[in-house]
Amino acid sequence: MNSYKIDDDIFAKKFTNASKYKNIFEPTPTYTAPEGVSADQADFINKLIPGAMKVYKETGIYPSVTISQACKETGFGKYLPGGTGEGSSNNYFGIKATPGWKKVVKSSTGEHYNGKDVTIVAGFRAYDSLDESVADYGKVIGQKGIS
C-alpha cells in the first residue's frame, strides 16, 4: 500500500502567520503529486485543502488527518454512500446519520460485529456539498475531542 505525505508544518504555518494575509486562504497551498499519485488523486486532495485548513483553524485537527480520512473513506472521492452521481450523499467521511438528521442516504457498508465481517445497510448523513461534509466532519471529530 502506498502512503502519501502532506506536510502539516506547511499548513500550520499558514495559520501561525495568518496575520500576514488579509485572508488566510490566500494564497491557498496546493498539493503537487509525487510519482505514483494520479492527477485525479491530486485534484481530489486539492479540493479538500481549503475546508481542511478551516477545520484545522477551528478544531486543531491537522489538515493531513482530514484529507487522509476522506481519501481512505472514499477511495479518493470515487466511492460515496449512495454513489457519486446525481443525488450523491457528498459524505466524504462515512459519517452515519443520527436520529433526526435532516438528509439520509441508505447504503451498504462493511462492518465488524462479534468478531465477524458483515455487510449491512445503514443510514449515512447526506450533504449538499463537499465543503458542508468537511465542516461537519470537523464538528463531529472536534466535538469528541479527537485530534
mmCIF file with all atom_site columns, C-alpha atoms in Angstrom:
data_model
loop_
_atom_site.group_PDB
_atom_site.id
_atom_site.type_symbol
_atom_site.label_atom_id
_atom_site.label_alt_id
_atom_site.label_comp_id
_atom_site.label_asym_id
_atom_site.label_entity_id
_atom_site.label_seq_id
_atom_site.pdbx_PDB_ins_code
_atom_site.Cartn_x
_atom_site.Cartn_y
_atom_site.Cartn_z
_atom_site.occupancy
_atom_site.B_iso_or_equiv
_atom_site.pdbx_formal_charge
_atom_site.auth_seq_id
_atom_site.auth_comp_id
_atom_site.auth_asym_id
_atom_site.auth_atom_id
_atom_site.pdbx_PDB_model_num
ATOM 1   C CA . MET A 1 1   ? 0.000   0.000   0.000   1.00 0.00 ? 1   MET A CA 1
ATOM 2   C CA . ASN A 1 2   ? 1.345   3.425   -0.936  1.00 0.00 ? 2   ASN A CA 1
ATOM 3   C CA . SER A 1 3   ? 1.424   6.214   1.597   1.00 0.00 ? 3   SER A CA 1
ATOM 4   C CA . TYR A 1 4   ? 1.283   9.907   0.787   1.00 0.00 ? 4   TYR A CA 1
ATOM 5   C CA . LYS A 1 5   ? 2.700   12.635  2.995   1.00 0.00 ? 5   LYS A CA 1
ATOM 6   C CA . ILE A 1 6   ? 1.152   16.046  3.423   1.00 0.00 ? 6   ILE A CA 1
ATOM 7   C CA . ASP A 1 7   ? 3.410   18.277  5.474   1.00 0.00 ? 7   ASP A CA 1
ATOM 8   C CA . ASP A 1 8   ? 1.413   19.525  8.479   1.00 0.00 ? 8   ASP A CA 1
ATOM 9   C CA . ASP A 1 9   ? 4.034   22.194  9.161   1.00 0.00 ? 9   ASP A CA 1
ATOM 10  C CA . ILE A 1 10  ? 3.290   23.870  5.835   1.00 0.00 ? 10  ILE A CA 1
ATOM 11  C CA . PHE A 1 11  ? -0.392  24.021  6.703   1.00 0.00 ? 11  PHE A CA 1
ATOM 12  C CA . ALA A 1 12  ? 0.219   25.079  10.305  1.00 0.00 ? 12  ALA A CA 1
ATOM 13  C CA . LYS A 1 13  ? 2.453   27.961  9.214   1.00 0.00 ? 13  LYS A CA 1
ATOM 14  C CA . LYS A 1 14  ? -0.437  29.372  7.204   1.00 0.00 ? 14  LYS A CA 1
ATOM 15  C CA . PHE A 1 15  ? -2.305  29.816  10.466  1.00 0.00 ? 15  PHE A CA 1
ATOM 16  C CA . THR A 1 16  ? 0.505   30.820  12.801  1.00 0.00 ? 16  THR A CA 1
ATOM 17  C CA . ASN A 1 17  ? 1.454   33.524  10.296  1.00 0.00 ? 17  ASN A CA 1
ATOM 18  C CA . ALA A 1 18  ? -2.145  34.299  9.325   1.00 0.00 ? 18  ALA A CA 1
ATOM 19  C CA . SER A 1 19  ? -1.813  37.979  10.237  1.00 0.00 ? 19  SER A CA 1
ATOM 20  C CA . LYS A 1 20  ? 0.432   38.369  7.179   1.00 0.00 ? 20  LYS A CA 1
ATOM 21  C CA . TYR A 1 21  ? -2.557  37.586  4.968   1.00 0.00 ? 21  TYR A CA 1
ATOM 22  C CA . LYS A 1 22  ? -5.771  39.565  4.680   1.00 0.00 ? 22  LYS A CA 1
ATOM 23  C CA . ASN A 1 23  ? -7.462  36.216  4.045   1.00 0.00 ? 23  ASN A CA 1
ATOM 24  C CA . ILE A 1 24  ? -5.934  33.036  5.466   1.00 0.00 ? 24  ILE A CA 1
ATOM 25  C CA . PHE A 1 25  ? -6.846  31.162  2.291   1.00 0.00 ? 25  PHE A CA 1
ATOM 26  C CA . GLU A 1 26  ? -4.717  33.452  0.109   1.00 0.00 ? 26  GLU A CA 1
ATOM 27  C CA . PRO A 1 27  ? -2.544  32.001  -1.065  1.00 0.00 ? 27  PRO A CA 1
ATOM 28  C CA . THR A 1 28  ? -4.098  28.565  -0.717  1.00 0.00 ? 28  THR A CA 1
ATOM 29  C CA . PRO A 1 29  ? -1.430  25.887  -0.723  1.00 0.00 ? 29  PRO A CA 1
ATOM 30  C CA . THR A 1 30  ? -1.711  23.280  -3.426  1.00 0.00 ? 30  THR A CA 1
ATOM 31  C CA . TYR A 1 31  ? -0.691  19.668  -3.370  1.00 0.00 ? 31  TYR A CA 1
ATOM 32  C CA . THR A 1 32  ? 1.752   18.623  -6.059  1.00 0.00 ? 32  THR A CA 1
ATOM 33  C CA . ALA A 1 33  ? 1.580   14.919  -6.702  1.00 0.00 ? 33  ALA A CA 1
ATOM 34  C CA . PRO A 1 34  ? 4.773   12.914  -6.374  1.00 0.00 ? 34  PRO A CA 1
ATOM 35  C CA . GLU A 1 35  ? 5.406   9.976   -8.662  1.00 0.00 ? 35  GLU A CA 1
ATOM 36  C CA . GLY A 1 36  ? 2.792   7.285   -8.115  1.00 0.00 ? 36  GLY A CA 1
ATOM 37  C CA . VAL A 1 37  ? -0.072  9.684   -7.317  1.00 0.00 ? 37  VAL A CA 1
ATOM 38  C CA . SER A 1 38  ? -2.525  10.187  -10.163 1.00 0.00 ? 38  SER A CA 1
ATOM 39  C CA . ALA A 1 39  ? -3.717  13.567  -11.373 1.00 0.00 ? 39  ALA A CA 1
ATOM 40  C CA . ASP A 1 40  ? -7.257  12.645  -10.223 1.00 0.00 ? 40  ASP A CA 1
ATOM 41  C CA . GLN A 1 41  ? -5.984  11.857  -6.725  1.00 0.00 ? 41  GLN A CA 1
ATOM 42  C CA . ALA A 1 42  ? -4.063  15.149  -6.580  1.00 0.00 ? 42  ALA A CA 1
ATOM 43  C CA . ASP A 1 43  ? -7.156  17.050  -7.807  1.00 0.00 ? 43  ASP A CA 1
ATOM 44  C CA . PHE A 1 44  ? -9.256  15.429  -5.072  1.00 0.00 ? 44  PHE A CA 1
ATOM 45  C CA . ILE A 1 45  ? -6.699  16.404  -2.422  1.00 0.00 ? 45  ILE A CA 1
ATOM 46  C CA . ASN A 1 46  ? -6.600  19.988  -3.723  1.00 0.00 ? 46  ASN A CA 1
ATOM 47  C CA . LYS A 1 47  ? -10.412 20.235  -3.484  1.00 0.00 ? 47  LYS A CA 1
ATOM 48  C CA . LEU A 1 48  ? -10.181 19.249  0.186   1.00 0.00 ? 48  LEU A CA 1
ATOM 49  C CA . ILE A 1 49  ? -7.416  21.667  1.205   1.00 0.00 ? 49  ILE A CA 1
ATOM 50  C CA . PRO A 1 50  ? -9.475  24.853  1.868   1.00 0.00 ? 50  PRO A CA 1
ATOM 51  C CA . GLY A 1 51  ? -12.028 23.016  4.026   1.00 0.00 ? 51  GLY A CA 1
ATOM 52  C CA . ALA A 1 52  ? -9.315  21.030  5.811   1.00 0.00 ? 52  ALA A CA 1
ATOM 53  C CA . MET A 1 53  ? -7.482  24.265  6.619   1.00 0.00 ? 53  MET A CA 1
ATOM 54  C CA . LYS A 1 54  ? -10.663 25.781  8.021   1.00 0.00 ? 54  LYS A CA 1
ATOM 55  C CA . VAL A 1 55  ? -11.268 22.677  10.163  1.00 0.00 ? 55  VAL A CA 1
ATOM 56  C CA . TYR A 1 56  ? -7.680  22.986  11.442  1.00 0.00 ? 56  TYR A CA 1
ATOM 57  C CA . LYS A 1 57  ? -8.218  26.601  12.423  1.00 0.00 ? 57  LYS A CA 1
ATOM 58  C CA . GLU A 1 58  ? -11.463 25.780  14.232  1.00 0.00 ? 58  GLU A CA 1
ATOM 59  C CA . THR A 1 59  ? -10.518 22.480  15.882  1.00 0.00 ? 59  THR A CA 1
ATOM 60  C CA . GLY A 1 60  ? -6.764  21.917  15.711  1.00 0.00 ? 60  GLY A CA 1
ATOM 61  C CA . ILE A 1 61  ? -7.257  18.758  13.614  1.00 0.00 ? 61  ILE A CA 1
ATOM 62  C CA . TYR A 1 62  ? -4.346  18.669  11.190  1.00 0.00 ? 62  TYR A CA 1
ATOM 63  C CA . PRO A 1 63  ? -5.324  19.080  7.523   1.00 0.00 ? 63  PRO A CA 1
ATOM 64  C CA . SER A 1 64  ? -3.421  15.893  6.700   1.00 0.00 ? 64  SER A CA 1
ATOM 65  C CA . VAL A 1 65  ? -5.738  13.944  9.036   1.00 0.00 ? 65  VAL A CA 1
ATOM 66  C CA . THR A 1 66  ? -8.892  15.371  7.458   1.00 0.00 ? 66  THR A CA 1
ATOM 67  C CA . ILE A 1 67  ? -7.581  14.841  3.931   1.00 0.00 ? 67  ILE A CA 1
ATOM 68  C CA . SER A 1 68  ? -6.272  11.342  4.634   1.00 0.00 ? 68  SER A CA 1
ATOM 69  C CA . GLN A 1 69  ? -9.575  10.247  6.155   1.00 0.00 ? 69  GLN A CA 1
ATOM 70  C CA . ALA A 1 70  ? -11.552 11.496  3.136   1.00 0.00 ? 70  ALA A CA 1
ATOM 71  C CA . CYS A 1 71  ? -9.125  9.755   0.758   1.00 0.00 ? 71  CYS A CA 1
ATOM 72  C CA . LYS A 1 72  ? -9.346  6.470   2.659   1.00 0.00 ? 72  LYS A CA 1
ATOM 73  C CA . GLU A 1 73  ? -13.112 6.507   3.200   1.00 0.00 ? 73  GLU A CA 1
ATOM 74  C CA . THR A 1 74  ? -13.930 7.273   -0.444  1.00 0.00 ? 74  THR A CA 1
ATOM 75  C CA . GLY A 1 75  ? -11.048 5.910   -2.478  1.00 0.00 ? 75  GLY A CA 1
ATOM 76  C CA . PHE A 1 76  ? -10.026 9.482   -3.370  1.00 0.00 ? 76  PHE A CA 1
ATOM 77  C CA . GLY A 1 77  ? -13.636 10.554  -3.966  1.00 0.00 ? 77  GLY A CA 1
ATOM 78  C CA . LYS A 1 78  ? -14.711 7.576   -6.091  1.00 0.00 ? 78  LYS A CA 1
ATOM 79  C CA . TYR A 1 79  ? -16.977 5.768   -3.614  1.00 0.00 ? 79  TYR A CA 1
ATOM 80  C CA . LEU A 1 80  ? -19.543 7.639   -1.528  1.00 0.00 ? 80  LEU A CA 1
ATOM 81  C CA . PRO A 1 81  ? -22.571 6.318   0.339   1.00 0.00 ? 81  PRO A CA 1
ATOM 82  C CA . GLY A 1 82  ? -25.364 6.408   -2.237  1.00 0.00 ? 82  GLY A CA 1
ATOM 83  C CA . GLY A 1 83  ? -22.948 6.755   -5.168  1.00 0.00 ? 83  GLY A CA 1
ATOM 84  C CA . THR A 1 84  ? -21.165 9.670   -6.799  1.00 0.00 ? 84  THR A CA 1
ATOM 85  C CA . GLY A 1 85  ? -23.682 10.723  -9.440  1.00 0.00 ? 85  GLY A CA 1
ATOM 86  C CA . GLU A 1 86  ? -26.755 12.875  -9.155  1.00 0.00 ? 86  GLU A CA 1
ATOM 87  C CA . GLY A 1 87  ? -28.210 12.567  -5.689  1.00 0.00 ? 87  GLY A CA 1
ATOM 88  C CA . SER A 1 88  ? -24.802 11.849  -4.170  1.00 0.00 ? 88  SER A CA 1
ATOM 89  C CA . SER A 1 89  ? -24.584 11.991  -0.403  1.00 0.00 ? 89  SER A CA 1
ATOM 90  C CA . ASN A 1 90  ? -21.431 14.143  -0.589  1.00 0.00 ? 90  ASN A CA 1
ATOM 91  C CA . ASN A 1 91  ? -20.442 12.225  2.545   1.00 0.00 ? 91  ASN A CA 1
ATOM 92  C CA . TYR A 1 92  ? -16.653 12.031  2.264   1.00 0.00 ? 92  TYR A CA 1
ATOM 93  C CA . PHE A 1 93  ? -16.053 10.634  5.769   1.00 0.00 ? 93  PHE A CA 1
ATOM 94  C CA . GLY A 1 94  ? -18.524 7.767   6.155   1.00 0.00 ? 94  GLY A CA 1
ATOM 95  C CA . ILE A 1 95  ? -20.404 9.572   8.931   1.00 0.00 ? 95  ILE A CA 1
ATOM 96  C CA . LYS A 1 96  ? -23.551 7.656   9.812   1.00 0.00 ? 96  LYS A CA 1
ATOM 97  C CA . ALA A 1 97  ? -26.808 9.513   10.340  1.00 0.00 ? 97  ALA A CA 1
ATOM 98  C CA . THR A 1 98  ? -28.024 10.075  13.852  1.00 0.00 ? 98  THR A CA 1
ATOM 99  C CA . PRO A 1 99  ? -31.739 10.141  14.753  1.00 0.00 ? 99  PRO A CA 1
ATOM 100 C CA . GLY A 1 100 ? -33.304 13.316  13.385  1.00 0.00 ? 100 GLY A CA 1
ATOM 101 C CA . TRP A 1 101 ? -30.530 14.034  10.859  1.00 0.00 ? 101 TRP A CA 1
ATOM 102 C CA . LYS A 1 102 ? -32.072 16.133  8.063   1.00 0.00 ? 102 LYS A CA 1
ATOM 103 C CA . LYS A 1 103 ? -30.829 14.209  4.980   1.00 0.00 ? 103 LYS A CA 1
ATOM 104 C CA . VAL A 1 104 ? -30.126 10.481  4.998   1.00 0.00 ? 104 VAL A CA 1
ATOM 105 C CA . VAL A 1 105 ? -28.893 8.109   2.293   1.00 0.00 ? 105 VAL A CA 1
ATOM 106 C CA . LYS A 1 106 ? -29.159 4.350   2.800   1.00 0.00 ? 106 LYS A CA 1
ATOM 107 C CA . SER A 1 107 ? -26.126 2.395   1.656   1.00 0.00 ? 107 SER A CA 1
ATOM 108 C CA . SER A 1 108 ? -24.453 -0.979  2.114   1.00 0.00 ? 108 SER A CA 1
ATOM 109 C CA . THR A 1 109 ? -21.405 -0.913  4.318   1.00 0.00 ? 109 THR A CA 1
ATOM 110 C CA . GLY A 1 110 ? -18.935 -3.422  5.687   1.00 0.00 ? 110 GLY A CA 1
ATOM 111 C CA . GLU A 1 111 ? -18.864 -3.639  9.477   1.00 0.00 ? 111 GLU A CA 1
ATOM 112 C CA . HIS A 1 112 ? -17.182 -5.818  12.070  1.00 0.00 ? 112 HIS A CA 1
ATOM 113 C CA . TYR A 1 113 ? -19.579 -7.309  14.652  1.00 0.00 ? 113 TYR A CA 1
ATOM 114 C CA . ASN A 1 114 ? -18.834 -10.001 17.223  1.00 0.00 ? 114 ASN A CA 1
ATOM 115 C CA . GLY A 1 115 ? -15.551 -10.886 15.557  1.00 0.00 ? 115 GLY A CA 1
ATOM 116 C CA . LYS A 1 116 ? -17.082 -11.239 12.095  1.00 0.00 ? 116 LYS A CA 1
ATOM 117 C CA . ASP A 1 117 ? -17.086 -9.072  8.995   1.00 0.00 ? 117 ASP A CA 1
ATOM 118 C CA . VAL A 1 118 ? -20.644 -8.438  7.832   1.00 0.00 ? 118 VAL A CA 1
ATOM 119 C CA . THR A 1 119 ? -22.406 -6.242  5.280   1.00 0.00 ? 119 THR A CA 1
ATOM 120 C CA . ILE A 1 120 ? -25.342 -4.169  6.486   1.00 0.00 ? 120 ILE A CA 1
ATOM 121 C CA . VAL A 1 121 ? -27.481 -1.363  5.112   1.00 0.00 ? 121 VAL A CA 1
ATOM 122 C CA . ALA A 1 122 ? -27.062 1.790   7.173   1.00 0.00 ? 122 ALA A CA 1
ATOM 123 C CA . GLY A 1 123 ? -28.215 5.389   7.055   1.00 0.00 ? 123 GLY A CA 1
ATOM 124 C CA . PHE A 1 124 ? -25.463 7.894   6.249   1.00 0.00 ? 124 PHE A CA 1
ATOM 125 C CA . ARG A 1 125 ? -25.563 11.657  6.547   1.00 0.00 ? 125 ARG A CA 1
ATOM 126 C CA . ALA A 1 126 ? -26.062 13.444  3.234   1.00 0.00 ? 126 ALA A CA 1
ATOM 127 C CA . TYR A 1 127 ? -24.739 16.918  2.454   1.00 0.00 ? 127 TYR A CA 1
ATOM 128 C CA . ASP A 1 128 ? -25.269 19.493  -0.274  1.00 0.00 ? 128 ASP A CA 1
ATOM 129 C CA . SER A 1 129 ? -21.545 19.875  -0.954  1.00 0.00 ? 129 SER A CA 1
ATOM 130 C CA . LEU A 1 130 ? -18.014 18.716  -0.229  1.00 0.00 ? 130 LEU A CA 1
ATOM 131 C CA . ASP A 1 131 ? -17.471 21.817  1.919   1.00 0.00 ? 131 ASP A CA 1
ATOM 132 C CA . GLU A 1 132 ? -20.523 21.018  4.053   1.00 0.00 ? 132 GLU A CA 1
ATOM 133 C CA . SER A 1 133 ? -19.230 17.455  4.541   1.00 0.00 ? 133 SER A CA 1
ATOM 134 C CA . VAL A 1 134 ? -15.782 18.675  5.614   1.00 0.00 ? 134 VAL A CA 1
ATOM 135 C CA . ALA A 1 135 ? -17.267 21.227  8.015   1.00 0.00 ? 135 ALA A CA 1
ATOM 136 C CA . ASP A 1 136 ? -19.487 18.580  9.641   1.00 0.00 ? 136 ASP A CA 1
ATOM 137 C CA . TYR A 1 137 ? -16.509 16.221  9.948   1.00 0.00 ? 137 TYR A CA 1
ATOM 138 C CA . GLY A 1 138 ? -14.718 18.963  11.894  1.00 0.00 ? 138 GLY A CA 1
ATOM 139 C CA . LYS A 1 139 ? -17.718 19.366  14.193  1.00 0.00 ? 139 LYS A CA 1
ATOM 140 C CA . VAL A 1 140 ? -18.127 15.624  14.777  1.00 0.00 ? 140 VAL A CA 1
ATOM 141 C CA . ILE A 1 141 ? -14.452 14.884  15.373  1.00 0.00 ? 141 ILE A CA 1
ATOM 142 C CA . GLY A 1 142 ? -13.738 18.181  17.182  1.00 0.00 ? 142 GLY A CA 1
ATOM 143 C CA . GLN A 1 143 ? -16.746 17.645  19.438  1.00 0.00 ? 143 GLN A CA 1
ATOM 144 C CA . LYS A 1 144 ? -15.346 14.349  20.664  1.00 0.00 ? 144 LYS A CA 1
ATOM 145 C CA . GLY A 1 145 ? -12.006 15.926  21.442  1.00 0.00 ? 145 GLY A CA 1
ATOM 146 C CA . ILE A 1 146 ? -10.097 13.777  18.963  1.00 0.00 ? 146 ILE A CA 1
ATOM 147 C CA . SER A 1 147 ? -7.194  15.496  17.235  1.00 0.00 ? 147 SER A CA 1
#
